[in-house]
Amino acid sequence: MNVIDLLLKLLSFKSLTPDDAGSLQFIEEYLDGYEALYVNKEGVKNLFLSKKFGEGTHLCFAGHVDVVPAGENWDTNPFVPVIKEGNIYARGTQDMKSGVAAFVQTCKEITDFDGTLSILLTSDEEGDAKYGTVIMLEHLKEKGMLPDFCIVAEPTCETKFGDAIKIGRRGSINGYLTIKGKQGHAAYPEKAINPVHQIAPILNKIAGINLDNGDDDFAPSQMVITDIRGGMEVTNVTPSSLKIMFNVRNSTKTTQEEIKLHIDKCFDGLDYTLELTQGSYPFVTTRDSKVVERLTQSIENVTGIETKLSTAGGTSDARFMGAYGIDVVEFGVINDTIHAPNERTSVIEVEKLYEVFTHLVQNFK
């Protein structure tokens, strides 16, 4: 079986979150020389496969086998992969069974490595991710088995295969503001406290402002207003309160506390409440890390492209690796049809991804 045959097999599993649909058992049996460890919880399956070749570095490949629902408007059955004009169509081709197939095939064929090779797979990345990779990492830490370096094979490339590696990700902070006023008649504004009028001169101090200046790795952390609402949808009653929701995709330079201080300063003298929640935390792997340098070299060797190092985009399970101090990067096929109808990737991209991973493992010294 080659990497394309393996991908076609993985795509045939209807592994909707959190159901792995038997794909993890198939991968376990396919890598019969690797030691298997399962940590399952609340219907989520997590598989860790490892093989010790020597006493050196522990390099881990990580990813997920679960996919989002197919939705409508597909030209073909989303769970029966079709190859057409050099492209493979099915749910999960880009996100991220192409990456899984590439590193599983690499680990299948490698016969020598100066250390330990491992694979961490979950069936709960597209969902809440409460019982997925993070649970397995907790278990590996308890057993003293955390990897030194990790590559998450999410789709990272932008327009050409090999053009981007993710070396970090921004965090995500949600804010919920309530400005309290006093309801009244629109004809007697002096008898009311209108929170809309109160917020008007302040809005430009929070909407779209940068909370830091960014750096070589991250763009500035910007406060993005996502919702404003208040009142009773009538023209003659002023609202008793106004609610504002916002999101900050934060770099390592901005924290919840700094956001709170900014809001406190802007809303000084007003009656308001603020709630902040954080779904993910920012992380970055240094540019001179061994895994960054070796992966960059392997991409150039296979594609001839000098890849850029990026932190753009949303979140991935790499954030859990970063929280454990593991040097982690992300690299995979082009990301342009994930979660969309007729999701597809090209045969040549998958073959080149496999070549990159193979070259990386062979030269990870």
XYZ file of C-alpha atoms in Angstrom:
365
model
C 0.000 0.000 0.000
C 1.376 3.435 -0.918
C 0.455 6.796 0.608
C -2.392 7.434 -1.853
C -3.913 3.992 -1.267
C -3.677 4.637 2.465
C -5.361 8.033 2.144
C -8.212 6.566 0.086
C -8.740 3.941 2.786
C -8.791 6.553 5.584
C -11.247 8.726 3.649
C -13.686 5.829 3.423
C -14.170 5.849 7.217
C -17.158 8.050 8.067
C -15.433 9.413 11.144
C -17.701 12.254 12.221
C -16.638 13.811 15.541
C -16.210 12.088 17.963
C -16.629 8.744 16.171
C -13.391 7.364 14.715
C -15.513 4.790 12.791
C -12.824 2.139 13.203
C -10.043 4.190 11.601
C -7.807 4.167 14.686
C -7.888 0.382 14.944
C -7.040 0.185 11.251
C -4.026 2.484 11.752
C -2.923 0.508 14.814
C -2.965 -2.723 12.792
C -1.252 -1.057 9.835
C 1.653 0.019 12.069
C 2.062 -3.407 13.616
C 5.609 -2.734 14.799
C 4.537 0.130 17.032
C 3.382 -0.102 20.638
C -0.226 1.066 21.000
C -1.694 3.010 23.902
C -5.335 4.085 24.046
C -6.764 6.718 26.381
C -10.502 7.011 25.796
C -13.049 9.213 27.537
C -16.662 10.296 26.971
C -16.880 8.555 23.613
C -13.598 10.010 22.364
C -10.787 7.693 21.305
C -7.139 8.716 21.520
C -4.342 6.531 20.182
C -0.613 6.863 20.831
C 1.708 4.675 18.770
C 5.429 4.618 19.518
C 8.562 2.783 18.448
C 11.978 3.158 20.037
C 14.801 2.899 17.509
C 17.552 4.369 19.690
C 18.328 6.490 22.743
C 18.048 9.912 21.109
C 15.281 12.388 20.340
C 11.563 11.655 20.646
C 9.817 13.001 17.521
C 6.028 12.826 17.379
C 3.576 13.280 14.511
C 0.090 14.324 15.599
C -3.320 14.844 14.104
C -6.975 13.913 14.102
C -9.069 11.388 12.221
C -12.429 13.054 12.898
C -14.118 15.261 10.323
C -16.973 17.756 10.264
C -20.345 16.781 8.727
C -20.379 16.780 4.947
C -23.276 19.175 4.461
C -24.946 19.648 1.093
C -24.011 20.487 -2.500
C -21.427 17.755 -3.041
C -20.952 16.476 -6.579
C -19.983 13.029 -5.270
C -20.508 10.948 -2.138
C -18.292 12.703 0.475
C -17.352 9.389 2.075
C -16.527 7.552 -1.120
C -13.285 9.164 -2.301
C -13.027 9.967 -6.003
C -9.896 10.851 -7.976
C -10.622 13.239 -10.807
C -8.109 15.233 -12.855
C -5.367 14.672 -10.296
C -7.473 15.671 -7.290
C -8.946 13.502 -4.536
C -12.462 14.498 -3.446
C -13.932 13.486 -0.063
C -14.609 14.935 3.361
C -11.326 15.125 5.245
C -8.962 15.231 2.272
C -7.372 18.487 3.416
C -8.512 18.511 7.033
C -6.656 16.361 7.757
C -6.496 12.759 6.561
C -3.933 13.689 3.914
C -1.561 14.657 6.719
C -2.375 11.516 8.694
C -1.765 9.299 5.661
C 1.567 11.010 4.944
C 3.041 10.578 8.404
C 1.586 7.098 8.977
C 3.140 5.899 5.706
C 6.426 7.557 6.664
C 6.477 5.792 10.038
C 5.490 2.515 8.361
C 8.499 2.567 6.046
C 11.215 4.079 8.267
C 13.674 1.413 9.416
C 16.202 3.541 11.286
C 15.968 6.601 13.517
C 18.161 8.035 16.247
C 15.537 7.955 18.978
C 11.790 7.350 19.290
C 9.126 7.921 16.646
C 5.522 8.280 17.719
C 2.076 9.169 16.450
C -0.689 10.819 18.485
C -4.192 10.640 17.018
C -7.560 11.773 18.344
C -11.194 11.591 17.253
C -12.087 14.890 18.979
C -10.360 17.816 17.297
C -13.278 19.211 15.312
C -15.495 19.256 18.416
C -14.898 20.753 21.842
C -11.532 18.966 22.114
C -12.084 18.429 25.845
C -11.290 14.718 25.770
C -8.885 14.550 22.852
C -5.208 15.402 22.529
C -5.120 17.220 25.857
C -6.180 14.055 27.702
C -3.526 11.967 25.985
C -0.827 14.531 26.769
C -1.781 14.478 30.448
C -1.396 10.703 30.426
C 1.933 10.827 28.587
C 3.273 13.346 31.087
C 2.340 11.060 33.978
C 4.218 8.205 32.262
C 7.239 10.352 31.367
C 6.583 9.848 27.647
C 6.083 13.399 26.356
C 7.847 14.001 23.026
C 10.659 16.496 22.561
C 9.377 17.703 19.202
C 6.046 17.431 17.416
C 4.684 18.016 13.925
C 0.926 18.455 13.543
C 0.011 17.756 9.918
C -2.838 20.260 9.609
C -3.231 21.920 6.185
C -1.020 25.017 6.356
C -0.011 25.949 2.832
C -1.648 28.988 1.241
C -1.330 29.008 -2.554
C 1.459 26.546 -3.306
C 2.480 23.366 -1.527
C 5.407 24.120 0.761
C 4.839 27.863 1.087
C 3.956 28.026 4.807
C 4.713 26.398 8.155
C 2.853 27.335 11.321
C 5.312 27.880 14.166
C 2.672 29.153 16.570
C -0.916 30.208 16.955
C -2.715 33.124 18.485
C -4.958 32.615 21.479
C -8.643 33.501 21.543
C -10.235 35.641 24.275
C -13.975 36.359 24.301
C -15.369 39.403 26.069
C -18.886 40.108 27.313
C -19.616 43.703 28.356
C -22.876 44.951 29.862
C -23.324 48.707 30.301
C -26.139 49.451 32.739
C -28.414 52.442 32.298
C -31.906 53.590 33.248
C -34.836 52.994 30.929
C -36.937 56.022 30.028
C -39.080 57.837 27.497
C -37.282 59.083 24.416
C -39.027 62.455 24.826
C -37.429 62.944 28.262
C -33.806 61.885 27.854
C -32.778 63.893 30.909
C -34.781 61.500 33.099
C -33.046 58.395 31.749
C -29.509 57.065 31.570
C -28.992 55.944 27.998
C -26.137 53.413 27.734
C -26.043 53.856 23.953
C -25.196 57.536 24.417
C -22.653 56.581 27.063
C -20.855 54.172 24.797
C -20.831 56.440 21.731
C -17.710 58.491 22.638
C -15.942 55.354 23.917
C -16.568 52.967 21.041
C -13.633 54.184 18.970
C -11.339 53.411 21.924
C -12.208 49.717 21.825
C -13.524 48.851 18.350
C -10.725 47.575 16.159
C -7.923 48.923 18.356
C -4.606 47.115 18.661
C -3.744 46.076 22.204
C -0.075 45.513 21.359
C 2.268 46.231 18.464
C 2.856 42.626 17.439
C 6.340 41.288 16.701
C 8.231 39.168 14.186
C 5.968 36.197 14.927
C 2.555 37.727 15.609
C 0.344 40.449 14.188
C -1.019 42.923 16.768
C -3.731 41.629 19.100
C -6.851 43.446 17.915
C -10.132 43.924 19.763
C -12.871 42.957 17.309
C -16.462 43.867 18.207
C -18.768 41.019 17.202
C -22.161 42.065 18.604
C -23.915 45.125 20.082
C -27.512 45.037 21.236
C -29.914 46.832 23.586
C -33.429 48.215 23.786
C -36.825 46.786 22.901
C -36.872 47.543 19.161
C -39.189 50.515 19.604
C -38.500 54.188 18.885
C -39.852 55.825 22.048
C -38.113 53.883 24.857
C -34.430 54.204 25.693
C -32.673 50.992 26.753
C -31.961 49.953 30.317
C -28.720 48.243 29.302
C -26.453 47.634 26.367
C -24.531 44.419 25.698
C -21.325 44.232 23.691
C -19.464 41.087 22.686
C -15.917 41.079 21.364
C -13.085 38.742 20.491
C -9.331 39.197 20.724
C -7.025 36.829 18.848
C -4.157 37.493 21.205
C -0.438 37.100 20.822
C 1.906 36.262 23.669
C 2.074 40.024 24.381
C -1.552 40.455 25.483
C -3.333 38.697 28.342
C -6.804 38.769 29.866
C -5.526 41.062 32.618
C -4.281 43.619 30.098
C -7.634 43.568 28.313
C -9.416 44.110 31.636
C -7.172 47.071 32.462
C -7.902 48.635 29.071
C -11.657 48.245 29.533
C -11.454 49.627 33.086
C -9.659 52.703 31.795
C -12.101 53.298 28.930
C -15.232 52.729 31.005
C -14.146 54.563 34.136
C -17.206 56.135 35.810
C -19.763 53.936 34.059
C -21.845 51.173 35.614
C -20.750 48.055 33.740
C -19.767 44.417 34.103
C -17.126 42.515 32.140
C -16.671 38.775 31.684
C -13.673 37.318 29.873
C -13.213 33.712 28.774
C -10.304 32.116 26.955
C -10.757 29.140 24.675
C -7.124 28.845 23.671
C -3.785 30.334 24.623
C -1.067 31.619 22.304
C 2.175 29.752 21.763
C 5.202 30.060 19.538
C 8.135 27.784 18.753
C 11.401 29.642 18.261
C 12.665 29.966 14.718
C 15.982 28.341 15.607
C 14.312 25.243 17.065
C 15.605 22.000 15.593
C 12.164 20.992 14.315
C 11.659 24.341 12.548
C 15.078 24.250 10.897
C 14.898 20.594 9.839
C 11.356 20.859 8.476
C 12.262 24.002 6.533
C 15.247 22.190 5.015
C 13.130 19.153 4.085
C 10.486 21.299 2.391
C 13.152 23.077 0.333
C 14.788 19.769 -0.537
C 11.527 18.287 -1.863
C 9.869 21.374 -3.380
C 12.638 23.906 -3.968
C 10.542 26.447 -2.058
C 11.814 28.650 0.746
C 8.861 28.395 3.109
C 7.603 31.207 5.317
C 7.033 30.844 9.048
C 3.527 31.871 10.073
C 1.252 32.152 13.113
C -1.884 33.158 11.184
C -5.209 31.372 11.374
C -7.364 29.895 14.088
C -6.571 27.206 16.623
C -5.415 23.608 16.404
C -4.329 20.847 18.762
C -0.787 22.214 18.492
C -1.798 24.628 21.266
C -1.928 21.721 23.704
C 1.597 20.690 22.739
C 2.851 24.219 23.250
C 1.331 24.318 26.728
C 3.512 21.345 27.698
C 6.678 23.023 26.459
C 6.974 20.782 23.412
C 8.557 22.411 20.356
C 5.692 22.040 17.890
C 5.077 23.100 14.293
C 2.304 22.492 11.800
C 2.713 21.538 8.165
C 0.378 20.011 5.630
C -1.275 20.433 2.249
C -2.894 23.574 0.848
C -5.785 24.897 2.931
C -8.498 26.199 0.614
C -11.472 23.782 0.752
C -11.557 22.612 4.380
C -15.095 22.189 5.775
C -16.516 23.090 2.344
C -18.521 21.044 -0.167
C -16.310 19.090 -2.575
C -13.323 19.238 -0.243
C -10.290 18.054 -2.177
C -6.529 17.863 -2.313
C -4.209 16.883 -5.114
C -2.447 13.551 -5.478
C 0.875 15.294 -6.002
C 0.543 17.319 -2.774
C -0.044 14.183 -0.721
C 2.909 12.428 -2.338
C 5.155 15.439 -1.701
C 3.982 15.717 1.914
C 4.963 12.095 2.425
C 8.355 12.841 0.813
C 8.892 15.839 3.107
C 8.108 13.819 6.237
C 10.323 10.950 5.098
C 13.223 13.305 4.366
C 12.700 14.997 7.737
C 12.837 11.742 9.706
C 15.861 10.503 7.781
C 17.741 13.738 8.497
C 16.501 14.590 11.994
C 19.950 14.500 13.590
